[in-house]
Amino acid sequence: MNKTFKSFRNAVGSVLLVLAFGLFQCPAFAQLSRTITGIVSDQNGDPVIGAGILIQGTNSGTTTASNGSFELPLMMSGDVVLTVSSLGFREKTVIVPAAQSQVDIVVEEDMTQLNDVVVVAYGTQKRASLTGAISSVSSQAIKKTRNENVINMLSGKMSGVRVIQTSGEPGSFSSSINIRGFAAPLVIIDGVPRDNMERLDANEIESISILKDASASIYGMRASNGVILITTKKGQAGSSSIEYEGYAGFSTPINTPDGLQAWQFMEITNENNIMRGSMPPGKFIYPLDEIEKFKSGKKVGTEWYRINNNKYSPQTSHTISMSGGNDKILYFTNFAYFSQNGIYSTRDLTYERFNLRSNISVKVTENLKADVQINGMMDTKNSPYYDTEIFYRAAWIERPVEAAFANYTRPFLQNVSQGYNPYVISDSDLSGYKKICERLVQATGALTWDVPFVSGLQAKASYSYDYTNRDNKELKKSYTLYTYKIDSNEFVPSIYGGKDDDPKLNSIRRGTKFNQNKLLQTSLNYDQSFGSHHVTALALYEEQTTDMDNYYAQRYIQMNSLGELSNGISEGQVGSMDPSYYSSGVRIADQSGLWKIASKSVVGRINYDYAERYYFETAFRYDGSSKFYKGHQWGFFPSVSAGWRISEEPFMKNLNLGFLDNLKIRASYGHSGDDGTANFQYIEGYSYGSGAIDWWPILWDGKDQNLVSLLSTPNKNLTWIRTETSNLGFDGDFWNGRFGFEFDIFQRYRSGKPATKNVTIPDWLGQSLAQENLNSDRTRGFDVTLRHRNHFGEFFYGITGNLAFSRTMNRYVEHTEYGTRYLNWKNNSSNRYNDISWGYDYAGQFTSLDHIWHSPVMDGLGNANFKPGDYMYEDWNDDGVIDENDSHPIAFGAQTTPVLYFGFTIDFTWKAFDFAAVFQGGAFNNVKYEWYLSTPFIYDKNGPDFFYDRWHMEDPSANPLDPRTIWIPGYLPTTSQASPAMSSNVSTSRASLHDASYLRLKSLEIGYIFPKRWAEKINASSVRIFANGYNLLTFTGLKYLDPEHPSSGYGTTYPLICTANFGVKIKL
């Protein structure tokens, strides 16, 4: 495969090089005919800076200088037509006669953007004619945020689009995106469903549109969560152009607390052991005089996090694009490279990516056009064998009183708990490595025929082939840690990382996944106007097949790298050739799988508008899926929408509302489907065991026999998840586009969500059941966009804000009875929102032993284990006992995605300077960090430094059970790990559940365009320099931690990062 891909890559590169060389040379033979000069100004006579002036029918043009002047060399004779465009002004066309070389142009102000073209399903529409809830963002707006992940670049820019970044780990692509709080949307890239959105290069994207309502129904299957439409750039007729854009910068972690200093850790460890009764009062694990040595600086502890992480890590990006063509052929080619290092001090965590895209369009005849689109991507992630979560957990909890090397002596690495010495597990040479390589090739060929004998009729056929290969290489090496014995002055070794029964053996694994996706589309498009009537229609047939194949193999062996396999292996390397040794786990382990999914679809759509005033659209999709049994494979998904531009009515015109540009009401309703269930549940399947190593062997005649068991009961009635979506929207533009808004309210109802009845059928049935169409839910919400654009002389500015709110209610969830009335109420999820947090009402903290003794019992033991500072809870049900029956809903708001999500963008230009800032935030989301905030110092390990602000005894030698002991209040409870005090402090309550609402300065960029005369000195038409930052500031009430950091697991994933870059863009 590697050889094939290299050959393909070299061939494509050669063709593009020859094509580019030929096109670049053509202008050299043209002769300069004349130069047109002039000034572009507005109606007030003020110069328009940066206006684009294009020779119609070509790609040749220029931009105006700071005084509005321009110079445009011509390589042609005769009359020319110039098109002048600038943000905030109406596009203007000017004819310049052959004998004229000077022209002054006055443009009219217009900020409505109603004539902007928006990409919709299987086509384009003017913004004014949209009847669905569709948001869009241009390439220029996308690139106001610089990030390796395109998903992150959309954060805060479109209403209803929610982006949550949970990690800054290079190559992890852990950010999630959803529309209106639904699950992951369908992504369409250049008309083809594809899942590599996050790995695209932003410079190859022309625009992104989001279908949020029934406008997505035309995509039927998997469109119930909305659709993201990505359109890549195409070439334009005219002289060729070359653009280079590159930047270099650094990243640094944000909102990451420090660990406790050694003396703080020693104090808290002493407290913890006294509190839980492991040590009597006055007896310490760490003597007070030893603590003082660390506190005074005579002794220095180990800051595990700091010594194993750099404060800054580098990143860089380089992009070269070429575009142009003539009336016969158009081309766009983009090559990009990106690399990023992690913050590991070993520098063993890296990611790099190469992108190549070539879009070529050829006019074969007057009515026939051929398009070829090729996209290639190669990326590689290198990392130590142990995942970042294991590393960061170890870096946080390891005792700061222990050195990285035993007795501070190299090379004897310190033996720590579970063998996870951060110094070792972040070093690929010591503990092993992972190398993940992904190779992707996507190709689409299309023929478009304008039928000559039927005006407005167009036929199109396209075929797409996508191939993805993911190759995973892993080497887990055994390593030795040492414990220093003072009495014998020796270093005692312990081996970790190897096989359980033979630690010296390393583990090697190789896994590969192949994915092929083929899509055939044929369509007829009709577009015709009859006076004030305008009709468009679409008929399309589509079939898609996806083939997936994967395997992995693993064995234990004595070797230091996968490269050693090329030298062969000996019997000594595997230890023994005895079959019993192989059965113990040294033998090769392997696994593989094959999947094939197929679907067919028929699509139809009709659009009608009258006098650009009344709009109507109806569409359907008829989908067939191979996942279901005959009779249930096909689903019919219709939709309808309508719009009424009230502002175009004669009675509105007669009101002479000069401030009103556009006022429109629109509504939509549609069905869509989802076949997101396990494959082939209508087929009976069996599990065939493997004798002695099977979990449940059958003993027959003194020997283990293979076990054959039924996998699950087949269900031939399983079918589509059905989704009904409705939307009502309002659009308005005022004062020549200076102000505008979009407001939508929506509802989505899903029925037939797959679930099993295992929870209501007793276990003695002895068999798992297949899924059935049982559950349902409903989501309601709204989203709004507000816009304002204006200018004062040479100062142009714009502010765009968006806000979205949605909640989902489970209408029906299959469940069993739970025994008591309270438990049935608590565990029944039907007709209940899915973002409810259950817990206890917080009643403060115990302030003294007397307070504890006279408070309601919380542990069944007379509160014997509680200490001053521990949390108190309300007796919610007034039964005199505080127990699990007092748990009730205490908050709403998802713990991963905010219920309320908002963002706003501020941008302005002044002369040659430009500025853009993107803010993004969320509200009504809560987090409970299971490791950070729940169980610090467990097993006498370390924790974040903010735990030092805790309730503790003034005299560390005092008795915590003596009423006379003086306590110093703190923000957090005592550090006691004694149960049930610990259970009380970590239980979900209004004290442990934290409001994670936030506002973040997501990105900021400042740029400057050099004067044209300076650019011409390097034979460039334009040179822009810029500086930008990402995740720069965060405003939140959440103490100590980042609001987007995941609360699941141990809360010790790779931190979010702030980046700063400096770059340049040169256009030739």
Coordinates of N, CA and C in Angstrom, one line a residue, residues 865-949:
N865 N -17.5 9.7 62.7 CA -16.3 9.9 61.9 C -16.1 11.3 61.3
F866 N -17.1 12.2 61.6 CA -17.0 13.5 60.9 C -16.1 14.4 61.8
K867 N -15.5 15.4 61.1 CA -14.6 16.3 61.7 C -15.1 17.7 61.3
P868 N -14.7 18.8 62.1 CA -15.0 20.1 61.7 C -14.5 20.4 60.2
G869 N -15.4 21.0 59.4 CA -15.0 21.3 58.1 C -15.7 20.4 57.1
D870 N -16.2 19.2 57.5 CA -16.8 18.3 56.6 C -18.2 18.8 56.2
Y871 N -18.6 18.4 55.1 CA -19.9 18.9 54.5 C -21.1 18.4 55.3
M872 N -22.1 19.3 55.4 CA -23.4 18.9 56.0 C -24.5 19.0 54.9
Y873 N -25.5 18.1 55.0 CA -26.5 18.1 54.0 C -27.9 18.2 54.7
E874 N -28.9 18.7 53.9 CA -30.2 18.9 54.4 C -31.0 17.5 54.5
D875 N -31.8 17.4 55.5 CA -32.8 16.3 55.5 C -33.9 16.6 54.6
W876 N -33.8 16.3 53.3 CA -34.7 16.8 52.3 C -36.1 16.2 52.5
N877 N -36.2 14.9 52.9 CA -37.5 14.3 53.0 C -38.1 14.3 54.5
D878 N -37.4 15.0 55.4 CA -37.8 15.3 56.8 C -38.1 14.0 57.5
D879 N -37.3 12.9 57.3 CA -37.5 11.7 58.0 C -36.6 11.5 59.2
G880 N -35.8 12.6 59.5 CA -34.9 12.6 60.6 C -33.6 11.9 60.4
V881 N -33.4 11.3 59.2 CA -32.1 10.7 58.8 C -31.7 11.2 57.5
I882 N -30.4 11.5 57.4 CA -29.8 11.9 56.1 C -29.2 10.7 55.4
D883 N -29.8 10.2 54.4 CA -29.2 9.1 53.7 C -29.5 9.2 52.2
E884 N -29.4 8.1 51.4 CA -29.5 8.2 50.0 C -30.9 8.6 49.6
N885 N -31.9 8.5 50.5 CA -33.3 8.9 50.1 C -33.5 10.4 50.1
D886 N -32.4 11.1 50.5 CA -32.5 12.6 50.5 C -31.9 13.1 49.2
S887 N -31.5 12.3 48.3 CA -30.9 12.7 47.0 C -32.1 13.1 46.1
H888 N -32.0 14.2 45.4 CA -33.0 14.7 44.6 C -32.4 15.6 43.5
P889 N -33.2 16.1 42.5 CA -32.6 17.0 41.5 C -32.2 18.3 42.1
I890 N -30.9 18.6 41.9 CA -30.3 19.8 42.5 C -29.9 20.8 41.4
A891 N -29.7 20.4 40.2 CA -29.3 21.3 39.1 C -29.6 20.7 37.8
F892 N -29.7 21.6 36.8 CA -29.8 21.1 35.4 C -28.7 21.7 34.6
G893 N -28.4 21.1 33.5 CA -27.3 21.5 32.7 C -26.3 20.4 32.5
A894 N -26.1 20.1 31.2 CA -25.2 19.0 30.9 C -23.8 19.1 31.5
Q895 N -23.2 18.0 31.8 CA -21.8 18.1 32.3 C -20.8 18.1 31.2
T896 N -21.2 18.1 30.0 CA -20.2 18.1 28.9 C -20.5 19.3 28.0
T897 N -21.8 19.6 27.7 CA -22.1 20.6 26.7 C -23.0 21.6 27.4
P898 N -22.7 22.9 27.4 CA -23.6 23.9 28.0 C -25.0 23.9 27.4
V899 N -26.0 24.1 28.2 CA -27.4 24.3 27.7 C -27.5 25.6 26.9
L900 N -26.9 26.6 27.4 CA -26.9 27.9 26.7 C -25.5 28.1 26.2
Y901 N -25.4 28.4 24.9 CA -24.1 28.5 24.2 C -24.2 29.8 23.4
F902 N -23.1 30.6 23.5 CA -23.1 31.9 22.8 C -21.7 32.2 22.3
G903 N -21.6 33.2 21.4 CA -20.4 33.7 20.9 C -20.6 35.0 20.2
F904 N -19.5 35.8 20.0 CA -19.6 37.0 19.3 C -18.3 37.3 18.7
T905 N -18.3 38.0 17.5 CA -17.1 38.3 16.8 C -17.0 39.8 16.6
I906 N -15.9 40.4 16.8 CA -15.6 41.8 16.6 C -14.5 41.9 15.6
D907 N -14.7 42.7 14.5 CA -13.7 42.9 13.5 C -13.7 44.3 13.0
F908 N -12.6 44.8 12.7 CA -12.5 46.1 12.0 C -11.3 46.3 11.2
T909 N -11.4 47.2 10.2 CA -10.2 47.5 9.4 C -10.0 49.0 9.4
W910 N -8.8 49.5 9.4 CA -8.5 50.9 9.4 C -7.2 51.0 8.5
K911 N -7.4 51.6 7.4 CA -6.3 51.8 6.4 C -5.7 50.4 6.1
A912 N -4.5 50.1 6.4 CA -3.9 48.8 6.1 C -3.9 47.9 7.3
F913 N -4.6 48.3 8.4 CA -4.6 47.4 9.6 C -5.9 46.7 9.6
D914 N -5.9 45.5 10.1 CA -7.1 44.7 10.4 C -7.1 44.0 11.7
F915 N -8.2 43.8 12.3 CA -8.3 43.2 13.7 C -9.5 42.4 13.7
A916 N -9.4 41.2 14.4 CA -10.6 40.3 14.6 C -10.4 39.6 15.9
A917 N -11.5 39.6 16.7 CA -11.6 38.9 17.9 C -12.8 38.0 18.0
V918 N -12.7 36.8 18.5 CA -13.8 35.9 18.6 C -13.9 35.4 20.1
F919 N -15.1 35.7 20.6 CA -15.4 35.3 22.0 C -16.4 34.1 21.9
Q920 N -16.3 33.2 22.9 CA -17.2 32.1 22.9 C -17.4 31.7 24.4
G921 N -18.6 31.2 24.7 CA -18.9 30.8 26.1 C -20.1 30.0 26.2
G922 N -20.4 29.6 27.4 CA -21.5 28.7 27.7 C -22.0 28.9 29.1
A923 N -23.2 28.5 29.4 CA -23.8 28.6 30.7 C -24.8 27.5 30.9
F924 N -25.1 27.3 32.2 CA -26.0 26.2 32.6 C -25.3 24.8 32.3
N925 N -24.0 24.7 32.7 CA -23.4 23.4 32.7 C -22.6 23.3 34.0
N926 N -22.6 22.1 34.5 CA -22.0 21.8 35.8 C -20.9 20.7 35.7
V927 N -19.9 20.7 36.5 CA -18.9 19.7 36.5 C -18.6 19.2 37.9
K928 N -18.3 18.0 38.0 CA -17.8 17.4 39.2 C -16.5 16.6 38.9
Y929 N -15.4 17.1 39.3 CA -14.1 16.5 38.9 C -13.8 15.3 39.8
E930 N -13.9 14.1 39.3 CA -13.8 12.9 40.2 C -12.5 12.7 40.8
W931 N -11.4 13.2 40.2 CA -10.1 13.0 40.8 C -9.7 14.3 41.6
Y932 N -9.7 15.4 40.8 CA -9.3 16.7 41.4 C -10.0 17.1 42.7
L933 N -11.4 17.0 42.6 CA -12.2 17.5 43.7 C -12.8 16.5 44.5
S934 N -12.6 15.2 44.3 CA -13.3 14.2 45.0 C -12.4 13.4 45.9
T935 N -11.3 12.9 45.4 CA -10.5 12.0 46.2 C -9.0 12.3 46.2
P936 N -8.7 13.5 46.7 CA -7.3 13.9 46.7 C -6.6 13.2 47.9
F937 N -5.3 12.9 47.7 CA -4.4 12.4 48.8 C -4.8 10.9 49.1
I938 N -5.6 10.3 48.3 CA -5.9 8.9 48.6 C -4.6 8.1 48.5
Y939 N -4.4 7.1 49.3 CA -3.2 6.3 49.5 C -2.0 7.2 49.7
D940 N -2.2 8.3 50.5 CA -1.1 9.2 50.8 C -0.4 9.7 49.6
K941 N -1.2 10.0 48.5 CA -0.6 10.6 47.3 C -0.8 12.1 47.3
N942 N -0.2 12.8 46.3 CA -0.3 14.2 46.3 C -1.6 14.7 45.6
G943 N -1.8 16.0 45.6 CA -3.0 16.6 45.0 C -2.7 18.0 44.6
P944 N -3.7 18.7 43.9 CA -3.5 20.1 43.5 C -3.3 21.0 44.7
D945 N -2.6 22.1 44.4 CA -2.2 23.0 45.5 C -3.4 23.7 46.2
F946 N -4.5 23.8 45.5 CA -5.6 24.5 46.1 C -6.2 23.8 47.3
F947 N -5.9 22.5 47.5 CA -6.4 21.8 48.6 C -5.7 22.2 49.9
Y948 N -4.7 23.0 49.8 CA -4.0 23.5 51.0 C -5.0 24.5 51.8
D949 N -5.9 25.0 51.0 CA -6.9 25.9 51.7 C -8.0 25.1 52.2

